[in-house]
Tab-separated table of C-alpha atoms and ligand atoms in Angstrom:
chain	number	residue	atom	x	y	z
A	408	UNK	CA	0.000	0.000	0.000
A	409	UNK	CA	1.085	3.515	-0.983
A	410	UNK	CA	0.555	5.552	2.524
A	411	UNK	CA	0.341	9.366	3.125
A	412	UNK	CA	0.706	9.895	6.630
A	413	UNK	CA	0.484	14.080	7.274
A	414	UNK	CA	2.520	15.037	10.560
A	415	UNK	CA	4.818	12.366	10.342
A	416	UNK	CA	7.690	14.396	11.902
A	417	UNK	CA	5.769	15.208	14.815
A	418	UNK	CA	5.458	13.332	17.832
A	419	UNK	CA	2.561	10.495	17.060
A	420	UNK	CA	3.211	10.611	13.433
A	421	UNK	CA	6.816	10.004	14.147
A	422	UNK	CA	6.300	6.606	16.197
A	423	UNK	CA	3.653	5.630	13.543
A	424	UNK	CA	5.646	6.112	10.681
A	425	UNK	CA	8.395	3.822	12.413
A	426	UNK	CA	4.987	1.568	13.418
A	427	UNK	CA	4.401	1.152	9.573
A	428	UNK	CA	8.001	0.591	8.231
A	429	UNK	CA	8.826	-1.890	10.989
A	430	UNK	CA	5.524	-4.597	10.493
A	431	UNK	CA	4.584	-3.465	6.893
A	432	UNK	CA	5.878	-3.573	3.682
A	433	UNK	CA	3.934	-0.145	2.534
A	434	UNK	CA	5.615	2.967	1.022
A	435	UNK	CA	5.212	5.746	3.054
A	436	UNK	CA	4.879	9.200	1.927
A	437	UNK	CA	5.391	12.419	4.806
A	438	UNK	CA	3.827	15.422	4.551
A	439	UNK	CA	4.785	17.732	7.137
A	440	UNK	CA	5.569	21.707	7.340
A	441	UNK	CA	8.058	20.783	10.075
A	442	UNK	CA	6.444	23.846	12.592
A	443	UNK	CA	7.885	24.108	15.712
A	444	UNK	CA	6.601	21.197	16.792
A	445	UNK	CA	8.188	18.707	14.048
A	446	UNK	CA	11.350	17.705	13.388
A	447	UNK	CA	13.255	15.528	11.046
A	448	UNK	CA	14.709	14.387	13.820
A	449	UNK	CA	11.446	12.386	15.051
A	450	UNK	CA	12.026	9.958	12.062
A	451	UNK	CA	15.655	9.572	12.290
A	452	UNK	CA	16.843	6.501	10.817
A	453	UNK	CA	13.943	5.925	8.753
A	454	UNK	CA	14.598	8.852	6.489
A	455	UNK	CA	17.408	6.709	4.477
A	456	UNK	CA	14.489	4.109	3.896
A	457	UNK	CA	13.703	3.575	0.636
A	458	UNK	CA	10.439	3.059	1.516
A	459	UNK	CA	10.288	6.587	3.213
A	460	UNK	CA	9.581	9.578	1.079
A	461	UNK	CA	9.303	12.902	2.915
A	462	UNK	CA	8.053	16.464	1.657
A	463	UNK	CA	8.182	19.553	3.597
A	464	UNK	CA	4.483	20.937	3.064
A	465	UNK	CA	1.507	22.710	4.366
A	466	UNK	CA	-1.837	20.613	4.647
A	467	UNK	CA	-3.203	24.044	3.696
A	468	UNK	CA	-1.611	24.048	-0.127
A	469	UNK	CA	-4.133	22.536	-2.125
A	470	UNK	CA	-2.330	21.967	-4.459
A	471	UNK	CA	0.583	20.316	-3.446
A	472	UNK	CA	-2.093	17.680	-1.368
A	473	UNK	CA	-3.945	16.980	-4.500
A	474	UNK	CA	-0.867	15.872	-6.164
A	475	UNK	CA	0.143	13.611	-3.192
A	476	UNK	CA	-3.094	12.113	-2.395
A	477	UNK	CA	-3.637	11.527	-6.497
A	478	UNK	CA	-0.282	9.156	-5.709
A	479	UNK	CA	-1.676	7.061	-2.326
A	480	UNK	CA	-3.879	4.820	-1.548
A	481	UNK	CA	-4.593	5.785	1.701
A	482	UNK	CA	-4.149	8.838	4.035
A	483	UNK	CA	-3.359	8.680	7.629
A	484	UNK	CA	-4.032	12.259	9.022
A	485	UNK	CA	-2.101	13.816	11.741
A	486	UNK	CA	-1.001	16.984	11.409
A	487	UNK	CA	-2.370	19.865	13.672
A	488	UNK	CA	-1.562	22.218	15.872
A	489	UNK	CA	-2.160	20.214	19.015
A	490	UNK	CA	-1.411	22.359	22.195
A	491	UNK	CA	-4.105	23.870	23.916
A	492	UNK	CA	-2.390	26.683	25.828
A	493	UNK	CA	-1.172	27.728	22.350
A	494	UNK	CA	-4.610	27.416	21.492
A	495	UNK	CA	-5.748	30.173	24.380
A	496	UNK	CA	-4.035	32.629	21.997
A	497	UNK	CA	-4.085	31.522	18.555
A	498	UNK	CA	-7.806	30.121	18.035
A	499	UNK	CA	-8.607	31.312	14.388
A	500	UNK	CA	-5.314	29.649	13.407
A	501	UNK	CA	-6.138	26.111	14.842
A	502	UNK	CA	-9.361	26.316	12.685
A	503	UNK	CA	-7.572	26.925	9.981
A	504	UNK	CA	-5.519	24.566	10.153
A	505	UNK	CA	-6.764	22.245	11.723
A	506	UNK	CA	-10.599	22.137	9.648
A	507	UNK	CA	-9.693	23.428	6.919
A	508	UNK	CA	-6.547	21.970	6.600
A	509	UNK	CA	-8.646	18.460	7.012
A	510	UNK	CA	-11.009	19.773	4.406
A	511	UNK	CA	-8.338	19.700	1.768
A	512	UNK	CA	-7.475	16.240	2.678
A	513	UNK	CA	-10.955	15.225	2.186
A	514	UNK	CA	-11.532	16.818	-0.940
A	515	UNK	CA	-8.670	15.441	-2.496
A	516	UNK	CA	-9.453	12.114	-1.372
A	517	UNK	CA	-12.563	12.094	-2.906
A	518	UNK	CA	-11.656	13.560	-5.694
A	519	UNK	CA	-8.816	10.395	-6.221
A	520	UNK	CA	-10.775	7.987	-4.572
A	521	UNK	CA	-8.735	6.708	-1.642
A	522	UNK	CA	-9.153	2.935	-0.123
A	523	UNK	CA	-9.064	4.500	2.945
A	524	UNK	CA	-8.705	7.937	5.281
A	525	UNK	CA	-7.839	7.962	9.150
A	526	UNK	CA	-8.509	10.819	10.850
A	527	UNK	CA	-6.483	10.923	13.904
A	528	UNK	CA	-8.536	12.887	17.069
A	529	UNK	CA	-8.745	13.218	21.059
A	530	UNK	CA	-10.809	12.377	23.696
A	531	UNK	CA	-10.530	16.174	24.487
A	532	UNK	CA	-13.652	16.452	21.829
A	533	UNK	CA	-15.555	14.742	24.831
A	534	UNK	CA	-15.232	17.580	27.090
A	535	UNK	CA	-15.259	16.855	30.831
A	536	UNK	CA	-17.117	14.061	32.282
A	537	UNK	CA	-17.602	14.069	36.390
A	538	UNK	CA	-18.173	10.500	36.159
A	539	UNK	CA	-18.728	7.275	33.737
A	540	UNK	CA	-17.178	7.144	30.394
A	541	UNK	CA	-17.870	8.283	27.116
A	542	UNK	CA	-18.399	5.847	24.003
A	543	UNK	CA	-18.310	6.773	20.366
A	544	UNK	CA	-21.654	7.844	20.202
A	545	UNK	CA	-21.149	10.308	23.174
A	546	UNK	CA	-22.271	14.006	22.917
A	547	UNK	CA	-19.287	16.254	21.344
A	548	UNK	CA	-18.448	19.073	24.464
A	549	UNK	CA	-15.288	20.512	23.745
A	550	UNK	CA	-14.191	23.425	26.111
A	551	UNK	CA	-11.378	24.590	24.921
A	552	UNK	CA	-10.527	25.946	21.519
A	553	UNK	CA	-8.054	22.768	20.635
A	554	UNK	CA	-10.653	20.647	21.034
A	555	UNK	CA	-13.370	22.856	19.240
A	556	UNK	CA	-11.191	22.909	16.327
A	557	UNK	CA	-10.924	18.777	16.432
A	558	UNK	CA	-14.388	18.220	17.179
A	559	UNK	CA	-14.994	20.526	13.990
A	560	UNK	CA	-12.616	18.703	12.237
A	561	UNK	CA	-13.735	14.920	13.489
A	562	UNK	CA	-17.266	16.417	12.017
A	563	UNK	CA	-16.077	17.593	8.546
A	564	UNK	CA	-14.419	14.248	8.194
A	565	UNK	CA	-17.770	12.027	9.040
A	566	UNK	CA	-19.746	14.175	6.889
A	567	UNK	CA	-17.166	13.194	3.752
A	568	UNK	CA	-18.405	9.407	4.513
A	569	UNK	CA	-22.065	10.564	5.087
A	570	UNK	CA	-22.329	12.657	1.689
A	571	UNK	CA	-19.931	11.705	-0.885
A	572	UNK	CA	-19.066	8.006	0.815
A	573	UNK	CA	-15.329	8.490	1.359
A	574	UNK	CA	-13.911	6.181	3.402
A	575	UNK	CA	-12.993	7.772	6.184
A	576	UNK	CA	-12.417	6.236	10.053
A	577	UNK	CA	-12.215	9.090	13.231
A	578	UNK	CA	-9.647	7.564	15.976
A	579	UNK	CA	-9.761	9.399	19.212
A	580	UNK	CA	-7.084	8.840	21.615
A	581	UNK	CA	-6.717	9.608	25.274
A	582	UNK	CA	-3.047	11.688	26.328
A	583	UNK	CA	-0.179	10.275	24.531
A	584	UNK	CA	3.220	10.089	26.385
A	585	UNK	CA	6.605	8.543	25.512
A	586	UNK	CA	10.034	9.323	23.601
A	587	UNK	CA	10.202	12.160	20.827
A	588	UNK	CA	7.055	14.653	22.480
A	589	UNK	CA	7.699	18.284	22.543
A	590	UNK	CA	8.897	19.189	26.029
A	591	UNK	CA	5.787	21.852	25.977
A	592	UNK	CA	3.876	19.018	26.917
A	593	UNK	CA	3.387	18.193	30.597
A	594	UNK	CA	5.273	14.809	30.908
A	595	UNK	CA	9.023	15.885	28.692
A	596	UNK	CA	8.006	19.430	30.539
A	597	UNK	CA	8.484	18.135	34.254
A	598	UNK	CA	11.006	15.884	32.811
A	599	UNK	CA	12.984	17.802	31.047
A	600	UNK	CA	13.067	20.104	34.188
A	601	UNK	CA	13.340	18.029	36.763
A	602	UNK	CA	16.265	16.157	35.276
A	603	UNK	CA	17.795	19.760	34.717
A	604	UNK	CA	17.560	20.592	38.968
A	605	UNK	CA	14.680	23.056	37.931
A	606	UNK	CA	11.125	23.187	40.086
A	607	UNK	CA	7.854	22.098	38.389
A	608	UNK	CA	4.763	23.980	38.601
A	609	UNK	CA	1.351	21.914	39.385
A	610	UNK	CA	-2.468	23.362	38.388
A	611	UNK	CA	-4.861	24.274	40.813
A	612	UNK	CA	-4.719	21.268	43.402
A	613	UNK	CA	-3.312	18.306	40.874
A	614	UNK	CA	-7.020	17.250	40.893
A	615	UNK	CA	-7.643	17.088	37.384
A	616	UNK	CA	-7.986	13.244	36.566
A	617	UNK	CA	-6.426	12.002	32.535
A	618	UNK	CA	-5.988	8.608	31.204
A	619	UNK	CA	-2.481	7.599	29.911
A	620	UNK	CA	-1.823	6.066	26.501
A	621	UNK	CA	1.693	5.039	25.516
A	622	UNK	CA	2.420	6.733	21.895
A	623	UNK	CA	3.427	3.215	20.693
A	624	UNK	CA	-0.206	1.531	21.676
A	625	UNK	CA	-2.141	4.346	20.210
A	626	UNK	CA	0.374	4.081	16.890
A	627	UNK	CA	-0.577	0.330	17.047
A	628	UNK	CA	-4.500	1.069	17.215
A	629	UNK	CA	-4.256	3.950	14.532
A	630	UNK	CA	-2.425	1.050	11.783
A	631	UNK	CA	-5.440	-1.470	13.268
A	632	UNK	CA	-8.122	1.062	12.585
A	633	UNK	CA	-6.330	1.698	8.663
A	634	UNK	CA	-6.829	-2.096	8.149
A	635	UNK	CA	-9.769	-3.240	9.882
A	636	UNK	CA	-11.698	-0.291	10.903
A	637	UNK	CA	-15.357	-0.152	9.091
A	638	UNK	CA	-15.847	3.520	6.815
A	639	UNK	CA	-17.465	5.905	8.796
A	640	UNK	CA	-16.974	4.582	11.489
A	641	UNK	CA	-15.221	6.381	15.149
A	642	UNK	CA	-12.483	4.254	17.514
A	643	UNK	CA	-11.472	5.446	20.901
A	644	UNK	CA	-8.274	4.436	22.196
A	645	UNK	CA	-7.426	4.542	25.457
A	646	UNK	CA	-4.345	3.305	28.011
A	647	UNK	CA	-4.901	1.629	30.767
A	648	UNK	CA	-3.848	4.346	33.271
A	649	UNK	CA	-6.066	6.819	34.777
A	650	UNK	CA	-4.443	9.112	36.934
A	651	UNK	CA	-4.810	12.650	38.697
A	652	UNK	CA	-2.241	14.987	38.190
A	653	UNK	CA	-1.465	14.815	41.833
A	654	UNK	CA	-0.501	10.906	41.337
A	655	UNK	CA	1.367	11.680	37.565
A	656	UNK	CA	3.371	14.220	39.463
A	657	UNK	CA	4.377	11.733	41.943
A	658	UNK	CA	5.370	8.747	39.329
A	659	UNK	CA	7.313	11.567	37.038
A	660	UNK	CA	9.192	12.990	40.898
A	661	UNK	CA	10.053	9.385	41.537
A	662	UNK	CA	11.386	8.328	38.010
A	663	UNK	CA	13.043	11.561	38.131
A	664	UNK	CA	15.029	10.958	41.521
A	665	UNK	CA	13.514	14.434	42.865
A	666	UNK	CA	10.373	15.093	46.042
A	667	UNK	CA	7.564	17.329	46.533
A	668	UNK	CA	10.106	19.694	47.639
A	669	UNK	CA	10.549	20.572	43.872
A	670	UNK	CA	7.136	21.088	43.206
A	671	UNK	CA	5.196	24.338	43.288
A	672	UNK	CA	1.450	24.567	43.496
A	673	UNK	CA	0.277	27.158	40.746
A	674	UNK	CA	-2.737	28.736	39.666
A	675	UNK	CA	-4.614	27.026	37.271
A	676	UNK	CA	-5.149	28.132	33.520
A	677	UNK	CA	-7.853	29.165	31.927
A	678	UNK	CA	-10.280	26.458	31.441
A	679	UNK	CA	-9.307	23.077	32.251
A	680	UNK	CA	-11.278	20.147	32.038
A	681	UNK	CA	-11.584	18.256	35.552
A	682	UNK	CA	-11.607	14.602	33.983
A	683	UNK	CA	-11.619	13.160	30.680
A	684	UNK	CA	-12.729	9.260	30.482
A	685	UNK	CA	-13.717	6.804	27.619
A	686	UNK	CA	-14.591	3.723	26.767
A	687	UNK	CA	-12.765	1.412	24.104
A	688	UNK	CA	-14.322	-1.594	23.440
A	689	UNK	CA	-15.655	-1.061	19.973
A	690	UNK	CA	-11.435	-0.962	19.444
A	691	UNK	CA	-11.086	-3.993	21.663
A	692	UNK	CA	-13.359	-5.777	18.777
A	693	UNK	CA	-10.532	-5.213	16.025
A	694	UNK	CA	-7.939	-6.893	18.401
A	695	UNK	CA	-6.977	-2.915	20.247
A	696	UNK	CA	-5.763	-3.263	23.633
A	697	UNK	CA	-2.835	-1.381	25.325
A	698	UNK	CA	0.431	-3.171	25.783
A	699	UNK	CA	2.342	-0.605	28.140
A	700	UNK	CA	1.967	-0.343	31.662
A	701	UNK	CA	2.654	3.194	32.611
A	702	UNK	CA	5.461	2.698	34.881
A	703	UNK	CA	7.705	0.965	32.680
A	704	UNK	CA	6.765	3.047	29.710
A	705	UNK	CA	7.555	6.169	31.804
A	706	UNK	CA	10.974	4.561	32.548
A	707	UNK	CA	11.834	4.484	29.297
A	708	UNK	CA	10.463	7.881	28.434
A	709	UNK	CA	12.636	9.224	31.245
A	710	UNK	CA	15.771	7.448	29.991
A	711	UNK	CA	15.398	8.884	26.816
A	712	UNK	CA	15.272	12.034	27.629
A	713	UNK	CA	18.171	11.528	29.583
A	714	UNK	CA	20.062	10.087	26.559
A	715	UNK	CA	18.744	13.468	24.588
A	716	UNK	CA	19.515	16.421	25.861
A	717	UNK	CA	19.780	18.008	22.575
A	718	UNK	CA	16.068	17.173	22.466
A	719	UNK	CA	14.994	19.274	25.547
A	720	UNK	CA	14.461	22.452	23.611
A	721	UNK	CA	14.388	21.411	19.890
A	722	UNK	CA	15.665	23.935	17.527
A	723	UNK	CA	12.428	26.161	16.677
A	724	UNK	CA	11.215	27.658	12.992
A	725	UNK	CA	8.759	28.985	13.660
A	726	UNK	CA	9.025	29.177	17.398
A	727	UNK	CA	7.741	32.621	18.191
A	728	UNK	CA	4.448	32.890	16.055
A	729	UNK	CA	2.089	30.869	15.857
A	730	UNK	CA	0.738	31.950	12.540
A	731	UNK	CA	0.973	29.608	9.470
A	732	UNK	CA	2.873	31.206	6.682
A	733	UNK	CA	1.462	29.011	3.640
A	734	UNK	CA	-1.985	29.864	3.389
A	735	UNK	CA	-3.806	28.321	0.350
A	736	UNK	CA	-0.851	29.343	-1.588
A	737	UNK	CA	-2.007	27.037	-4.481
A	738	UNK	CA	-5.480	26.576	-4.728
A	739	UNK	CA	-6.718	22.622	-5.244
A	740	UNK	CA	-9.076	21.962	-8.117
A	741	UNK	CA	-12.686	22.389	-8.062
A	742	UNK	CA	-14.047	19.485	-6.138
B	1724	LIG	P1	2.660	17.337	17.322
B	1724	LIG	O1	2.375	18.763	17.605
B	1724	LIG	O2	3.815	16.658	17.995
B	1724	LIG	O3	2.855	17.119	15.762
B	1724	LIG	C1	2.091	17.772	14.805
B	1724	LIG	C2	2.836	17.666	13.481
B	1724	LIG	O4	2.033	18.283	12.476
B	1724	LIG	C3	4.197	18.397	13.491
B	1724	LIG	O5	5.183	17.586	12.897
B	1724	LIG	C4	3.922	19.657	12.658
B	1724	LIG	O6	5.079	20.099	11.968
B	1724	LIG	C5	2.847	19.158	11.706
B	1724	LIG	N1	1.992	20.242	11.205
B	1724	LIG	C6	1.380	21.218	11.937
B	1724	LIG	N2	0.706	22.040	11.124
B	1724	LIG	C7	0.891	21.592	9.854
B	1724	LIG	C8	0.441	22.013	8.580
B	1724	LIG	N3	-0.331	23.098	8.447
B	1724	LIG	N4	0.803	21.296	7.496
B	1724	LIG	C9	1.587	20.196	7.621
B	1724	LIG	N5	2.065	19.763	8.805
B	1724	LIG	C10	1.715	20.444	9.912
B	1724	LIG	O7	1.296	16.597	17.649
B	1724	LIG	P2	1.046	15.109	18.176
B	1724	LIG	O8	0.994	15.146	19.648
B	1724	LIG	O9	1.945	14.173	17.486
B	1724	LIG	O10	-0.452	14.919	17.663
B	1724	LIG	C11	-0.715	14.377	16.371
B	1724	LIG	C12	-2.210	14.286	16.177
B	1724	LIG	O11	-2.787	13.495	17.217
B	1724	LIG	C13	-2.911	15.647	16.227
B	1724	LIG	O12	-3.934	15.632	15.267
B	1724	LIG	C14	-3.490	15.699	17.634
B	1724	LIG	O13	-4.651	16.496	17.663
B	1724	LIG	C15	-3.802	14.240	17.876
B	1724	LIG	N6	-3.792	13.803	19.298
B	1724	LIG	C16	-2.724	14.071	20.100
B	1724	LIG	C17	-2.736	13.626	21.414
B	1724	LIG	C18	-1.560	13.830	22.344
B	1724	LIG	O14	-1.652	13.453	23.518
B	1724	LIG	N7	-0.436	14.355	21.893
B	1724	LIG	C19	-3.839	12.917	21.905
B	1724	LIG	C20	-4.900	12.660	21.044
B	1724	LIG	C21	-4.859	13.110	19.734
């Protein structure tokens, strides 16, 4: 199979690239604009694969998708801007490119008839839930703009299956942690600092209660959902760890070697959910189930970053603005 897998130099796509050339024969095509949050670095090795092709590109250059997605057979769709503080300020440019970025994926795919198109999402389009555990079907709450923008998006890609039939799956995964993940993000951010004999600061009380997916096992369930999953259809994936922030802090202070003494209490932001939870079992049918227990997995995320220090502040393009400099610069044809 000919795969296009868009933000394959960021964190997940990274680990699912390497996912696909490890128990696959496909060719793999990446398209990613390599903002501040990829690097070439995620895929390493795998860039002197011959079975690797990778093009610097924005999702929002129609034309430059139609061409690729003319070449594939399927599209695996990852790239987004994916950090909600960042999404506090910059809110009109995670709908851009996040919806409308997905838009152009769609269109093109329907124009060239792909086999298949994952959609890769978040239990964030959930909003909070104070208790039980939201299925597929579950009422879309987002609270924050990040997840508005992929609740939008998970939307715009169901209603490509609904009204022109294209083939399209939704996975929605609960927080992703391991080797490779920006150090904006709360696990390589208390790492990263910790590990560097700096203090950590914790939200409100460390109340707020998220469920823990190794990158790897949600890679694994994004390939099984490619395969097996039915057209039109959404997955959730989830880990097997639900934990406050409170108990994370704890697991990160011990792996680290460091105590509470290194741990401030700070206000909280904005708007944050209290608790995120899902179910999985429609997953579980295809043969999904997470493999990584959290300690171990954080063990090794740890060591790596110990092994990487040149990874603790990755060099940054486009580090101090958050605005997307290819807008539409070629227009796709006319659906
Ligand atoms: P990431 O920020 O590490 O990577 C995003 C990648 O997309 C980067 O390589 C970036 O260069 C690329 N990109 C951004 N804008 C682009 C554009 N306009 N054109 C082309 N490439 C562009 O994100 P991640 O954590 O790997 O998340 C990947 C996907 O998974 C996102 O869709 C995110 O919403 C979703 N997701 C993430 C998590 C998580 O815990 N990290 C959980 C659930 C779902």
């Amino acid at each position: 199979m000919r795969l296009l897998v868009t933000g394959g130099a960021g964190f997940i796509g990274s680990h699912y690239v390497h996912h696909v050339l490890s128990t696959t024969d496909d060719q793999v095509t990446v398209l990613d604009a390599l903002t501040y949050a990829g690097s070439l670095q995620n895929l390493g090795p795998a860039l002197h694969s011959d079975r690797l092709t990778f093009v610097e590109g924005n999702i929002l250059d129609g034309g430059l998708v139609d061409d690729l997605v003319k070449t594939h057979d399927a599209v695996v769709h990852l790239a987004a801007e994916s950090h909600v503080d960042r999404s506090f300020l910059a809110g009109g440019h995670f709908l851009t490119v996040n919806v409308l970025g997905t838009q152009l994926l769609l269109d093109a795919a329907r124009r060239h008839r792909v086999g298949k198109f994952v959609h890769v999402s978040t239990d964030e389009v959930y909003g909070p839930l104070p208790e039980g555990a939201a299925a597929e079907d579950a009422p879309l709450r987002p609270t924050v703009p990040y997840a508005a923008s992929k609740a939008a998006s998970d939307l715009v890609a169901l209603s490509a299956y609904a009204t022109h039939r294209v083939p399209v799956c939704v996975t929605r995964s609960s927080n992703n942690y391991g080797p490779r993940q920006h150090p904006e993000k709360v696990i390589p951010r208390f790492v990263t600092r910790l590990l560097k004999g700096e203090r950590v600061g914790l939200h409100g009380r460390g109340e707020h209660v998220r469920n823990w997916i190794h990158v790897s096992d949600n890679a694994a369930g994004i390939d099984l959902v490619l395969r097996h999953g039915r057209p039109g259809e959404v997955y959730n994936l989830g880990g097997g760890t639900d934990l406050t922030n409170q108990q994370l802090t704890e697991h990160i202070l011990r792996a680290c070697g460091a105590g509470w003494d290194r741990v401030d209490y700070i206000p909280d932001r904005q708007s944050n959910d209290l608790r995120y939870a899902m179910t999985w079992t429609k997953a579980a049918r295809l043969g999904y189930g997470p493999n990584r227990g959290f300690e171990g997995g954080l063990e090794q995320t740890v060591d790596w970053y110990r092994a990487n220090t040149g990874r603790w502040a990755p060099p940054h393009r486009n580090a101090d603005s958050p605005v997307c400099r290819v807008l539409m610069s070629r227009p796709a044809p006319p659906v």
